């Protein structure tokens, strides 16, 4: 198989472990902290997790390893969307496991949690692992989105575990997957299977973080990749001086990716969904904000600029959310057929006018026709509007164009407004992990095995103090139940890990807020360039601005 | 001004010069070769360039500098689209100029050739230049697409030159801009202005190359940036195994960018415009080629893949070209209004059916409606179809979908075909130049000054043997007229530098052709990763596969 020169070199990279894990397996001891309680709904969570609730936080230290000698057969699963570094979690886990005992076994369950249910697996060898060290992607065993929820699935998972003599399962995933890890841990404990479950925090979205998780892995590499591209586009905009570039970046539920990219590149405008929701901004108000920058810059800097838009933005706009709900109700059941049977778009629009409240029709009416049609054409099997398919970058560009035409008529704007569109998502989820993600992920995997060796279950592999050099990172574990609360999901109260939204009182947003007026009016672009794996430490070892500001 | 850590470090990078230019200005002597003749139409080109035609190729060597001492006032112009390394051409030029005599002056004419006509300039200083070393973009002085063509423009340029006492002008641009450089050189010579003109070969498209130009600058960095992203997308495709990604890359007139990206990433399919034209492939045949890969892979590898499409592909499809011409004729003059006045799309389609030949209507008829409408809605001020706005990646995906439906009915295909789309252009034109482009561009600029010092005009700054280490590069100059021929442009015969298309008999295409069947059926992706500026030489100093194959 042909591999690239960079891949050849990256295979040789030895990721950095936290200082306390560098002395060899036999010199790692455990220090237990306080008993924990879930962040809220303690009684309910305790009731749901009688066997795994309330356990103690633990930290590893240098000292005599006191764990009981035991042959370990561990299974590992990649769950959900790709994030750079997944392969390193597995190689860290493998190395710790093999360093402890050559006879220990690591199985990779293929295609996500369904691999455990269906007993679809591969056994890792040195040669196998060595081909994936420090590479991006989840192609080593694939990933999937199945949740283990039904009685049949739990029993099948237990049967697979029994068949292989599994002592533990490591689940690498986002908030939902780690919630699922806690549920599986509880099931295995309740049924005395002896199988431990450890979770690892993964997601490029950056929305899996809390008091215990500094950041999820992959966020660093993905945002660096998007920032590279946004910086290049900024430089192009500033060279050609003829386009406004609207750049949409991944992140539906939270705007961490957009915010981090903005901190890295200092664009003219960056929308933050959480702020839009908090201030109850309308589409028109958002368009006016962008148009203000366009108008101001047209008089000083020129007719060019860069706007970053988080993928999920429209879902944060209150009036848009109402519109979506009204459309879904309007077309419920057989009414979809009635609607589809209308011969022309004009007829349909009349139907829509009658079916919506006056307020919602006003919102609908200012949308570009292309978007109006998307709302009715692109619906999922349940008849819901597929918000993720709405081309919000084009929506806002069109609304801004209308605003500028009004201003042109009013005589305040005489510029030119030409646009280019970009969407960055798949470009960054499988990049070679940055040194930070390579080190962090390897440490998470290595540390996960230490938790297994010491007999913990229902824990998240926790590596913290990530804003410091790896030498100073702190390795340990935290009961997943500690991060949980009850939330309404599909009409039922469910125990889940609370998703972290952008904190409007947090330092990253505050920094952005303090600078954005200047960035909007002037040209303050910064050009991060491509991720560097070699060379000056300032260039290749620093992590995100978000983490630096949060912890700095 | 805030700058990124990478930019901070890159400002310190000292680009490598060809060995023969490393001994200091006073140790560079000139060796003249044979008199040259244009590649064809010798009589006509000689007639058009009586003062600059037929000059000798020159090479620089180590030896006593014999140029006449003379204070130099040089102007530099960036022309056309951005390409990584433009700033380095200017810094190389500046360094050679200042190393020769501190009193020499470098002026940057702003916003392209119009800066010379309008006398819009800046004088460079150490501090100014130092802020742009080894950075991407053309933002140092901006760029533009004006050509100096009219009598008034020539006179204005001469007046600007006279005002500043210019001794030379360096034009950094593509084939058109270098043709314009030759014309300006001839004008200055014919009018005894004493102003020399030197060109430098720039374009990310890679279509400015010939016996004398190994490659234009910027091609290396831009294709590396696109290949990084395509590799990341391939890894994502191979991890998630659920999408076919259609990736369009810049390059309208030639498919060098697509071909280089294919050589770097080994996608399942890559279309090459020149092959499509040569084999007179129809849209249907191209769609079948892609569908063959989709069908085959659905049975073995899965329902995923990556297709690279050059931006200009549809213009290479003979039947599509005919269709476009027929549409333009059909809507000539007042007929556009007649057409636009038709009330519905059905009426318009009927009008189109009557206006086109049967063959062209068949071609039109298989296009997705979205593309059909694009052909009529997006027309330039002259009424021409704007081919560059046609979303060819979506066009081919749609055609492939139709093919697959036919195959599904025929029972040969049972897969799933979900698509994602990408277009990479602006992402790569302003990246930090790779070490190769940083070195090459700096050498081009440095070398351009040596040509000026030795009194040459109408020359292209030539640095060759680029497949070898910089130490072994050969620096010199070639009369631009040597690369010219006569071509029909807008109904007139014009002297131009011949554009290099992908050579279907050349080694890069032959390599691709020999491997593509395997790449189409199997998963042979290679993941180049981000451009590296530091670290192992194999990773950070190698140039394109295209150049390696051509010269290797």
PDB file of C-alpha atoms in Angstrom, chain A residues 271-506:
ATOM      1  CA  UNK A 271     -22.336  34.501  14.269  1.00  0.00           C
ATOM      2  CA  UNK A 272     -22.693  32.663  17.575  1.00  0.00           C
ATOM      3  CA  UNK A 273     -25.877  30.637  17.868  1.00  0.00           C
ATOM      4  CA  UNK A 274     -26.027  30.857  21.650  1.00  0.00           C
ATOM      5  CA  UNK A 275     -25.950  34.654  21.508  1.00  0.00           C
ATOM      6  CA  UNK A 276     -28.651  34.715  18.842  1.00  0.00           C
ATOM      7  CA  UNK A 277     -30.854  32.598  21.102  1.00  0.00           C
ATOM      8  CA  UNK A 278     -30.053  34.568  24.265  1.00  0.00           C
ATOM      9  CA  UNK A 279     -30.762  37.931  22.673  1.00  0.00           C
ATOM     10  CA  UNK A 280     -33.674  36.520  20.680  1.00  0.00           C
ATOM     11  CA  UNK A 281     -32.260  38.011  17.486  1.00  0.00           C
ATOM     12  CA  UNK A 282     -34.397  37.933  14.366  1.00  0.00           C
ATOM     13  CA  UNK A 283     -33.103  37.046  10.903  1.00  0.00           C
ATOM     14  CA  UNK A 284     -33.474  40.691  10.012  1.00  0.00           C
ATOM     15  CA  UNK A 285     -31.391  41.845  12.971  1.00  0.00           C
ATOM     16  CA  UNK A 286     -28.616  39.386  12.144  1.00  0.00           C
ATOM     17  CA  UNK A 287     -28.634  40.491   8.518  1.00  0.00           C
ATOM     18  CA  UNK A 288     -28.391  44.101   9.670  1.00  0.00           C
ATOM     19  CA  UNK A 289     -25.325  43.304  11.780  1.00  0.00           C
ATOM     20  CA  UNK A 290     -23.559  41.837   8.765  1.00  0.00           C
ATOM     21  CA  UNK A 291     -24.770  44.643   6.497  1.00  0.00           C
ATOM     22  CA  UNK A 292     -23.340  47.171   8.961  1.00  0.00           C
ATOM     23  CA  UNK A 293     -19.893  45.672   8.490  1.00  0.00           C
ATOM     24  CA  UNK A 294     -20.317  45.524   4.708  1.00  0.00           C
ATOM     25  CA  UNK A 295     -21.433  49.138   4.543  1.00  0.00           C
ATOM     26  CA  UNK A 296     -18.720  50.428   6.852  1.00  0.00           C
ATOM     27  CA  UNK A 297     -15.958  48.513   5.071  1.00  0.00           C
ATOM     28  CA  UNK A 298     -17.178  49.588   1.630  1.00  0.00           C
ATOM     29  CA  UNK A 299     -16.230  53.154   2.600  1.00  0.00           C
ATOM     30  CA  UNK A 300     -12.804  52.403   4.049  1.00  0.00           C
ATOM     31  CA  UNK A 301     -11.354  48.956   3.427  1.00  0.00           C
ATOM     32  CA  UNK A 302     -13.186  47.909   0.290  1.00  0.00           C
ATOM     33  CA  UNK A 303     -15.932  45.598  -0.879  1.00  0.00           C
ATOM     34  CA  UNK A 304     -14.607  42.437   0.712  1.00  0.00           C
ATOM     35  CA  UNK A 305     -14.881  40.505   3.908  1.00  0.00           C
ATOM     36  CA  UNK A 306     -15.277  37.176   5.644  1.00  0.00           C
ATOM     37  CA  UNK A 307     -18.245  35.939   7.668  1.00  0.00           C
ATOM     38  CA  UNK A 308     -18.213  32.727   9.713  1.00  0.00           C
ATOM     39  CA  UNK A 309     -21.533  30.992  10.258  1.00  0.00           C
ATOM     40  CA  UNK A 310     -22.074  27.969  12.505  1.00  0.00           C
ATOM     41  CA  UNK A 311     -23.915  25.153  10.771  1.00  0.00           C
ATOM     42  CA  UNK A 312     -26.793  25.159  13.242  1.00  0.00           C
ATOM     43  CA  UNK A 313     -27.408  28.903  13.298  1.00  0.00           C
ATOM     44  CA  UNK A 314     -31.017  28.966  12.068  1.00  0.00           C
ATOM     45  CA  UNK A 315     -32.072  26.624  14.854  1.00  0.00           C
ATOM     46  CA  UNK A 316     -30.985  29.272  17.348  1.00  0.00           C
ATOM     47  CA  UNK A 317     -33.126  32.006  15.773  1.00  0.00           C
ATOM     48  CA  UNK A 318     -36.322  31.962  17.841  1.00  0.00           C
ATOM     49  CA  UNK A 319     -38.668  33.168  15.076  1.00  0.00           C
ATOM     50  CA  UNK A 320     -37.217  30.592  12.707  1.00  0.00           C
ATOM     51  CA  UNK A 321     -37.796  27.819  15.200  1.00  0.00           C
ATOM     52  CA  UNK A 322     -41.445  28.869  15.477  1.00  0.00           C
ATOM     53  CA  UNK A 323     -41.738  28.919  11.692  1.00  0.00           C
ATOM     54  CA  UNK A 324     -40.312  25.407  11.419  1.00  0.00           C
ATOM     55  CA  UNK A 325     -42.727  24.099  14.038  1.00  0.00           C
ATOM     56  CA  UNK A 326     -45.698  25.745  12.323  1.00  0.00           C
ATOM     57  CA  UNK A 327     -44.706  24.263   8.973  1.00  0.00           C
ATOM     58  CA  UNK A 328     -44.452  20.801  10.498  1.00  0.00           C
ATOM     59  CA  UNK A 329     -47.910  21.158  12.041  1.00  0.00           C
ATOM     60  CA  UNK A 330     -49.333  22.651   8.867  1.00  0.00           C
ATOM     61  CA  UNK A 331     -48.239  19.646   6.831  1.00  0.00           C
ATOM     62  CA  UNK A 332     -48.924  16.981   9.429  1.00  0.00           C
ATOM     63  CA  UNK A 333     -50.408  13.718   8.178  1.00  0.00           C
ATOM     64  CA  UNK A 334     -52.269  13.783   4.896  1.00  0.00           C
ATOM     65  CA  UNK A 335     -51.840  17.508   4.443  1.00  0.00           C
ATOM     66  CA  UNK A 336     -48.458  16.968   2.857  1.00  0.00           C
ATOM     67  CA  UNK A 337     -50.142  15.255  -0.085  1.00  0.00           C
ATOM     68  CA  UNK A 338     -52.707  18.027  -0.292  1.00  0.00           C
ATOM     69  CA  UNK A 339     -49.878  20.542  -0.383  1.00  0.00           C
ATOM     70  CA  UNK A 340     -47.794  18.629  -2.905  1.00  0.00           C
ATOM     71  CA  UNK A 341     -50.779  18.342  -5.209  1.00  0.00           C
ATOM     72  CA  UNK A 342     -50.993  22.102  -5.637  1.00  0.00           C
ATOM     73  CA  UNK A 343     -49.970  22.862  -9.200  1.00  0.00           C
ATOM     74  CA  UNK A 344     -47.741  25.930  -8.896  1.00  0.00           C
ATOM     75  CA  UNK A 345     -45.420  27.557  -6.393  1.00  0.00           C
ATOM     76  CA  UNK A 346     -47.807  30.517  -6.273  1.00  0.00           C
ATOM     77  CA  UNK A 347     -50.638  28.226  -5.191  1.00  0.00           C
ATOM     78  CA  UNK A 348     -48.387  26.680  -2.610  1.00  0.00           C
ATOM     79  CA  UNK A 349     -47.359  30.047  -1.296  1.00  0.00           C
ATOM     80  CA  UNK A 350     -51.016  30.974  -0.880  1.00  0.00           C
ATOM     81  CA  UNK A 351     -51.571  27.731   1.048  1.00  0.00           C
ATOM     82  CA  UNK A 352     -48.622  28.597   3.240  1.00  0.00           C
ATOM     83  CA  UNK A 353     -49.926  32.119   3.849  1.00  0.00           C
ATOM     84  CA  UNK A 354     -53.194  30.709   5.114  1.00  0.00           C
ATOM     85  CA  UNK A 355     -51.561  27.962   7.173  1.00  0.00           C
ATOM     86  CA  UNK A 356     -49.064  30.071   9.116  1.00  0.00           C
ATOM     87  CA  UNK A 357     -49.597  32.707  11.767  1.00  0.00           C
ATOM     88  CA  UNK A 358     -49.118  36.226  10.526  1.00  0.00           C
ATOM     89  CA  UNK A 359     -45.781  36.531  12.375  1.00  0.00           C
ATOM     90  CA  UNK A 360     -44.394  33.357  10.922  1.00  0.00           C
ATOM     91  CA  UNK A 361     -45.533  34.212   7.443  1.00  0.00           C
ATOM     92  CA  UNK A 362     -43.629  37.482   7.732  1.00  0.00           C
ATOM     93  CA  UNK A 363     -40.496  35.512   8.578  1.00  0.00           C
ATOM     94  CA  UNK A 364     -41.177  33.114   5.723  1.00  0.00           C
ATOM     95  CA  UNK A 365     -41.795  35.991   3.361  1.00  0.00           C
ATOM     96  CA  UNK A 366     -38.362  37.590   3.794  1.00  0.00           C
ATOM     97  CA  UNK A 367     -36.584  34.328   3.004  1.00  0.00           C
ATOM     98  CA  UNK A 368     -35.067  33.973  -0.450  1.00  0.00           C
ATOM     99  CA  UNK A 369     -37.263  31.770  -2.637  1.00  0.00           C
ATOM    100  CA  UNK A 370     -34.526  29.133  -2.825  1.00  0.00           C
ATOM    101  CA  UNK A 371     -34.672  28.738   0.959  1.00  0.00           C
ATOM    102  CA  UNK A 372     -38.485  28.889   1.021  1.00  0.00           C
ATOM    103  CA  UNK A 373     -38.563  25.955  -1.333  1.00  0.00           C
ATOM    104  CA  UNK A 374     -35.916  24.061   0.643  1.00  0.00           C
ATOM    105  CA  UNK A 375     -38.223  24.228   3.651  1.00  0.00           C
ATOM    106  CA  UNK A 376     -40.881  22.313   1.742  1.00  0.00           C
ATOM    107  CA  UNK A 377     -38.898  20.055  -0.499  1.00  0.00           C
ATOM    108  CA  UNK A 378     -36.310  18.693   1.871  1.00  0.00           C
ATOM    109  CA  UNK A 379     -38.209  16.825   4.547  1.00  0.00           C
ATOM    110  CA  UNK A 380     -37.125  13.757   6.426  1.00  0.00           C
ATOM    111  CA  UNK A 381     -39.083  10.473   6.494  1.00  0.00           C
ATOM    112  CA  UNK A 382     -41.121  11.761   9.449  1.00  0.00           C
ATOM    113  CA  UNK A 383     -42.149  14.851   7.489  1.00  0.00           C
ATOM    114  CA  UNK A 384     -39.892  17.188   9.465  1.00  0.00           C
ATOM    115  CA  UNK A 385     -38.064  20.043   7.821  1.00  0.00           C
ATOM    116  CA  UNK A 386     -34.405  19.045   7.492  1.00  0.00           C
ATOM    117  CA  UNK A 387     -32.847  22.094   9.045  1.00  0.00           C
ATOM    118  CA  UNK A 388     -29.328  20.786   8.467  1.00  0.00           C
ATOM    119  CA  UNK A 389     -29.886  20.954   4.714  1.00  0.00           C
ATOM    120  CA  UNK A 390     -30.810  24.628   4.756  1.00  0.00           C
ATOM    121  CA  UNK A 391     -28.029  26.569   3.092  1.00  0.00           C
ATOM    122  CA  UNK A 392     -27.808  29.172   5.823  1.00  0.00           C
ATOM    123  CA  UNK A 393     -24.701  30.777   4.335  1.00  0.00           C
ATOM    124  CA  UNK A 394     -26.717  31.597   1.212  1.00  0.00           C
ATOM    125  CA  UNK A 395     -29.732  32.590   3.271  1.00  0.00           C
ATOM    126  CA  UNK A 396     -27.804  35.253   5.160  1.00  0.00           C
ATOM    127  CA  UNK A 397     -25.975  36.473   2.060  1.00  0.00           C
ATOM    128  CA  UNK A 398     -29.341  36.975   0.372  1.00  0.00           C
ATOM    129  CA  UNK A 399     -30.834  38.770   3.376  1.00  0.00           C
ATOM    130  CA  UNK A 400     -27.774  41.010   3.564  1.00  0.00           C
ATOM    131  CA  UNK A 401     -28.101  41.774  -0.132  1.00  0.00           C
ATOM    132  CA  UNK A 402     -31.668  42.929   0.428  1.00  0.00           C
ATOM    133  CA  UNK A 403     -30.582  45.095   3.359  1.00  0.00           C
ATOM    134  CA  UNK A 404     -27.875  46.673   1.219  1.00  0.00           C
ATOM    135  CA  UNK A 405     -30.358  47.429  -1.542  1.00  0.00           C
ATOM    136  CA  UNK A 406     -32.484  49.277   0.979  1.00  0.00           C
ATOM    137  CA  UNK A 407     -29.425  51.203   2.135  1.00  0.00           C
ATOM    138  CA  UNK A 408     -28.467  51.929  -1.445  1.00  0.00           C
ATOM    139  CA  UNK A 409     -31.898  53.442  -1.989  1.00  0.00           C
ATOM    140  CA  UNK A 410     -31.505  55.402   1.228  1.00  0.00           C
ATOM    141  CA  UNK A 411     -28.193  56.677  -0.110  1.00  0.00           C
ATOM    142  CA  UNK A 412     -25.964  55.367   2.676  1.00  0.00           C
ATOM    143  CA  UNK A 413     -24.389  52.534   0.670  1.00  0.00           C
ATOM    144  CA  UNK A 414     -22.770  52.715  -2.732  1.00  0.00           C
ATOM    145  CA  UNK A 415     -20.586  49.590  -2.668  1.00  0.00           C
ATOM    146  CA  UNK A 416     -20.575  46.327  -4.547  1.00  0.00           C
ATOM    147  CA  UNK A 417     -21.551  43.059  -2.872  1.00  0.00           C
ATOM    148  CA  UNK A 418     -20.293  39.872  -4.541  1.00  0.00           C
ATOM    149  CA  UNK A 419     -20.271  36.642  -2.606  1.00  0.00           C
ATOM    150  CA  UNK A 420     -18.510  33.291  -2.430  1.00  0.00           C
ATOM    151  CA  UNK A 421     -19.648  30.357  -0.283  1.00  0.00           C
ATOM    152  CA  UNK A 422     -17.805  27.639   1.597  1.00  0.00           C
ATOM    153  CA  UNK A 423     -18.760  24.859   3.974  1.00  0.00           C
ATOM    154  CA  UNK A 424     -16.072  23.169   6.033  1.00  0.00           C
ATOM    155  CA  UNK A 425     -16.821  19.972   7.880  1.00  0.00           C
ATOM    156  CA  UNK A 426     -15.592  16.779   6.237  1.00  0.00           C
ATOM    157  CA  UNK A 427     -12.317  18.568   5.526  1.00  0.00           C
ATOM    158  CA  UNK A 428     -11.281  18.480   9.173  1.00  0.00           C
ATOM    159  CA  UNK A 429     -12.789  15.425  10.856  1.00  0.00           C
ATOM    160  CA  UNK A 430     -10.125  13.036   9.577  1.00  0.00           C
ATOM    161  CA  UNK A 431      -6.993  15.189   9.400  1.00  0.00           C
ATOM    162  CA  UNK A 432      -3.782  13.801  10.874  1.00  0.00           C
ATOM    163  CA  UNK A 433      -4.178  14.674  14.575  1.00  0.00           C
ATOM    164  CA  UNK A 434      -2.189  17.707  15.700  1.00  0.00           C
ATOM    165  CA  UNK A 435       0.579  16.982  18.189  1.00  0.00           C
ATOM    166  CA  UNK A 436      -1.860  18.069  20.893  1.00  0.00           C
ATOM    167  CA  UNK A 437      -4.572  15.639  19.805  1.00  0.00           C
ATOM    168  CA  UNK A 438      -2.025  12.891  19.124  1.00  0.00           C
ATOM    169  CA  UNK A 439      -0.640  13.259  22.674  1.00  0.00           C
ATOM    170  CA  UNK A 440      -4.013  13.781  24.348  1.00  0.00           C
ATOM    171  CA  UNK A 441      -5.629  10.802  22.635  1.00  0.00           C
ATOM    172  CA  UNK A 442      -2.721   8.471  23.253  1.00  0.00           C
ATOM    173  CA  UNK A 443      -2.843   9.504  26.912  1.00  0.00           C
ATOM    174  CA  UNK A 444      -6.607   8.939  27.081  1.00  0.00           C
ATOM    175  CA  UNK A 445      -6.165   5.412  25.759  1.00  0.00           C
ATOM    176  CA  UNK A 446      -3.177   4.601  27.940  1.00  0.00           C
ATOM    177  CA  UNK A 447      -4.994   5.997  30.955  1.00  0.00           C
ATOM    178  CA  UNK A 448      -8.166   4.064  30.084  1.00  0.00           C
ATOM    179  CA  UNK A 449      -6.178   0.876  30.484  1.00  0.00           C
ATOM    180  CA  UNK A 450      -4.909   1.998  33.882  1.00  0.00           C
ATOM    181  CA  UNK A 451      -8.540   2.490  34.964  1.00  0.00           C
ATOM    182  CA  UNK A 452      -9.323  -0.997  33.711  1.00  0.00           C
ATOM    183  CA  UNK A 453      -6.348  -2.475  35.508  1.00  0.00           C
ATOM    184  CA  UNK A 454      -7.445  -0.906  38.771  1.00  0.00           C
ATOM    185  CA  UNK A 455     -10.934  -2.305  38.325  1.00  0.00           C
ATOM    186  CA  UNK A 456     -12.974   0.854  37.703  1.00  0.00           C
ATOM    187  CA  UNK A 457     -16.160   0.864  35.676  1.00  0.00           C
ATOM    188  CA  UNK A 458     -18.554   3.557  34.495  1.00  0.00           C
ATOM    189  CA  UNK A 459     -15.615   5.978  34.456  1.00  0.00           C
ATOM    190  CA  UNK A 460     -14.470   8.456  31.917  1.00  0.00           C
ATOM    191  CA  UNK A 461     -10.772   8.444  31.094  1.00  0.00           C
ATOM    192  CA  UNK A 462      -9.805  11.894  32.310  1.00  0.00           C
ATOM    193  CA  UNK A 463      -6.699  13.832  31.345  1.00  0.00           C
ATOM    194  CA  UNK A 464      -6.755  17.417  32.547  1.00  0.00           C
ATOM    195  CA  UNK A 465      -4.678  20.604  32.827  1.00  0.00           C
ATOM    196  CA  UNK A 466      -4.443  20.398  29.050  1.00  0.00           C
ATOM    197  CA  UNK A 467      -3.428  24.033  28.702  1.00  0.00           C
ATOM    198  CA  UNK A 468      -0.064  23.104  30.233  1.00  0.00           C
ATOM    199  CA  UNK A 469       2.759  21.046  28.681  1.00  0.00           C
ATOM    200  CA  UNK A 470       2.001  17.301  28.538  1.00  0.00           C
ATOM    201  CA  UNK A 471       4.541  16.692  31.319  1.00  0.00           C
ATOM    202  CA  UNK A 472       2.171  18.475  33.697  1.00  0.00           C
ATOM    203  CA  UNK A 473      -1.079  16.895  32.561  1.00  0.00           C
ATOM    204  CA  UNK A 474      -3.048  15.117  35.273  1.00  0.00           C
ATOM    205  CA  UNK A 475      -4.337  11.608  34.504  1.00  0.00           C
ATOM    206  CA  UNK A 476      -7.165   9.900  36.294  1.00  0.00           C
ATOM    207  CA  UNK A 477     -10.814   9.006  36.065  1.00  0.00           C
ATOM    208  CA  UNK A 478     -14.235  10.408  36.852  1.00  0.00           C
ATOM    209  CA  UNK A 479     -17.527   8.502  37.211  1.00  0.00           C
ATOM    210  CA  UNK A 480     -19.598   9.353  34.143  1.00  0.00           C
ATOM    211  CA  UNK A 481     -22.682   9.649  36.331  1.00  0.00           C
ATOM    212  CA  UNK A 482     -21.068  12.697  37.935  1.00  0.00           C
ATOM    213  CA  UNK A 483     -21.570  14.639  34.683  1.00  0.00           C
ATOM    214  CA  UNK A 484     -25.207  13.648  34.245  1.00  0.00           C
ATOM    215  CA  UNK A 485     -28.549  15.277  34.630  1.00  0.00           C
ATOM    216  CA  UNK A 486     -32.080  14.455  33.535  1.00  0.00           C
ATOM    217  CA  UNK A 487     -33.250  15.936  30.240  1.00  0.00           C
ATOM    218  CA  UNK A 488     -36.419  15.611  28.172  1.00  0.00           C
ATOM    219  CA  UNK A 489     -35.681  13.600  25.027  1.00  0.00           C
ATOM    220  CA  UNK A 490     -38.460  12.529  22.664  1.00  0.00           C
ATOM    221  CA  UNK A 491     -41.043  13.039  25.382  1.00  0.00           C
ATOM    222  CA  UNK A 492     -39.181  11.075  28.053  1.00  0.00           C
ATOM    223  CA  UNK A 493     -36.911  12.089  30.913  1.00  0.00           C
ATOM    224  CA  UNK A 494     -33.506  10.604  30.236  1.00  0.00           C
ATOM    225  CA  UNK A 495     -30.214  10.653  32.128  1.00  0.00           C
ATOM    226  CA  UNK A 496     -27.688  12.363  29.892  1.00  0.00           C
ATOM    227  CA  UNK A 497     -24.370  14.165  30.000  1.00  0.00           C
ATOM    228  CA  UNK A 498     -25.156  17.847  29.791  1.00  0.00           C
ATOM    229  CA  UNK A 499     -24.093  19.322  26.442  1.00  0.00           C
ATOM    230  CA  UNK A 500     -21.829  22.352  26.788  1.00  0.00           C
ATOM    231  CA  UNK A 501     -23.023  25.379  24.843  1.00  0.00           C
ATOM    232  CA  UNK A 502     -20.917  28.474  24.293  1.00  0.00           C
ATOM    233  CA  UNK A 503     -20.928  30.305  27.606  1.00  0.00           C
ATOM    234  CA  UNK A 504     -21.743  33.945  26.907  1.00  0.00           C
ATOM    235  CA  UNK A 505     -20.093  34.843  30.215  1.00  0.00           C
ATOM    236  CA  UNK A 506     -17.007  32.750  29.490  1.00  0.00           C
TER     237      UNK A 506
END
